[in-house]
Amino acid sequence: MENFIEKANIFIAPQRLWIFFDEFNTTENIGLIKEIICERTLLGKSLPNNIVLLGACNPSRMQVNLNDDANNDRNKVGLSIDRYEMHNVTTNNRLLYTVVPIPETMIEHIWDFGFLTPSAERRYIETIIGQCKNNLTDDRSWYKTVVTLICESQDFIRRIEDVSSVSLRDVVRYRQLYDWFYTSIEHRSTAIEWSPLSVQVRAALLALLLCYYFRLYSAQSKQEYLELVKSNLPNHLKNLNLEKLLDDEENDFIQRMILPKGTAQNRTLRTNIFAILICTINRIPIIICGKPGCSKTSAVNIVLSNIKGKKSNDKYFQTLSDLCPVSYQGSKTCTSESIEKVFQRAKNINEIKSGTNSISVIVFDEIGLAELSPYNPLKVLHAELEIETCQYGFVGITNYRLDASKMNRSLFLACPDPDVDDLSLTGQIIRNSLTENTIYLTDEIMLNLANAYNDLLISLKAEKRYENYFGLRDYFSLIKGIVNDFENEITYEFTQSKQYSI
């Protein structure tokens, strides 16, 4: 602030210096900001008259539980934690934004910006989507359909989450993803040889699913969203299988990759890899939220090991940028300075490789723990992750949901708990990767093990302290241990006793 005062003092009238305090109610030093804005003094000393002060603050309101189903769906993603214990919030509800109380003196200066009306938001969306490349606006009918799909998607997310859950940032991300998908599909000739859809339609729907479908928590909400999309498609696309469209695209990328031995290509892993690859290549920040063991870190490592620019094994991947990882481990004690150093490292890598086709990718593990830090270190992300200025790939891995101000600046990928079918399939893949003998460890046994694990989780939820006592890694270790026991001794009597033990 003293530097700004010195700068203002050398200005010649009528020049003025505007100072903007963004999200000023997220700092514990709000009393000092109140003095600066309301009293126009800094530690008792008057500010120059040519300084103009402007601020923005986040609303202090609780998350709205629209219905019990929506609340239950939220709890299916990640671990439950009182993220606001440092604010002594003891109620079951949680603040939508991490904020501190605003002094009453400042409240008189606050103007409620409110929300865009549906008609105003639609006009903004029309303008943003109109800037898409590849002649999207040439087909006016399809252009209007895309605008309607985005408007309906925004409204759907607001109904099941919160009015602040989506914004025009999501629309800008959609435009960026549409342009990339259009070009990517054309380059991957095999991706369109067997598809009856035009590149334009395919790119538009894939970008829509990536922006809105992936953030949904439960199978029910995902199915409702797909039905909403279908209801707004033209008649000749009403029967389109959107899930198959997405699966085909995910599989096309997965088949180009080299995966570690024993990797279970289940639904969660495919989705994680697909979203991470596309977001990092496009410098779109992505936050992946899910309980331990749902392939978050594995997916990041697979993407980073396969997307190596011209050194990649796949010809299409050779046309993409080389991803250079910069890792950071979050904790409850991390500070803004430590996070700033990570971004500086990423910036240095970009400068060193400025003449090459490469992207620095910041992998922020346990970003949810960093939000619990009393130093509020994640404020650094706000400026770095803005769509217009983001120069890096950014992957945030968390077991806990973040507050809305961080979520809005990134594409959110929810990793809900796997169902019994996913557990059984994963068990079969692990078994097949470790042994060729499936006579005794049949698919039926794998299904029974999955059911047993699922029943165990349900019973543990009855008591809060044991809710997350067992996780997916325990289930994976169980399968590997059983396979190992069968491989070590394979006599008839032994296998009979082992089957009985299982």
mmCIF file of C-alpha atoms in Angstrom, residues 5 111 115 128 206 219 241 301 309:
data_model
loop_
_atom_site.group_PDB
_atom_site.id
_atom_site.type_symbol
_atom_site.label_atom_id
_atom_site.label_comp_id
_atom_site.label_asym_id
_atom_site.label_seq_id
_atom_site.Cartn_x
_atom_site.Cartn_y
_atom_site.Cartn_z
ATOM 1 C CA ILE A 5 0.882 6.015 -2.028
ATOM 2 C CA TRP A 111 -23.791 -2.370 -3.262
ATOM 3 C CA PHE A 115 -27.297 -11.883 -10.530
ATOM 4 C CA ILE A 128 -19.546 -15.599 -26.264
ATOM 5 C CA LEU A 206 -18.442 -33.193 -26.018
ATOM 6 C CA ALA A 219 -25.977 -41.460 -11.396
ATOM 7 C CA ASN A 241 -26.805 -42.114 -27.005
ATOM 8 C CA ASN A 301 0.664 -39.724 -13.808
ATOM 9 C CA GLY A 309 5.206 -33.760 -27.356
#
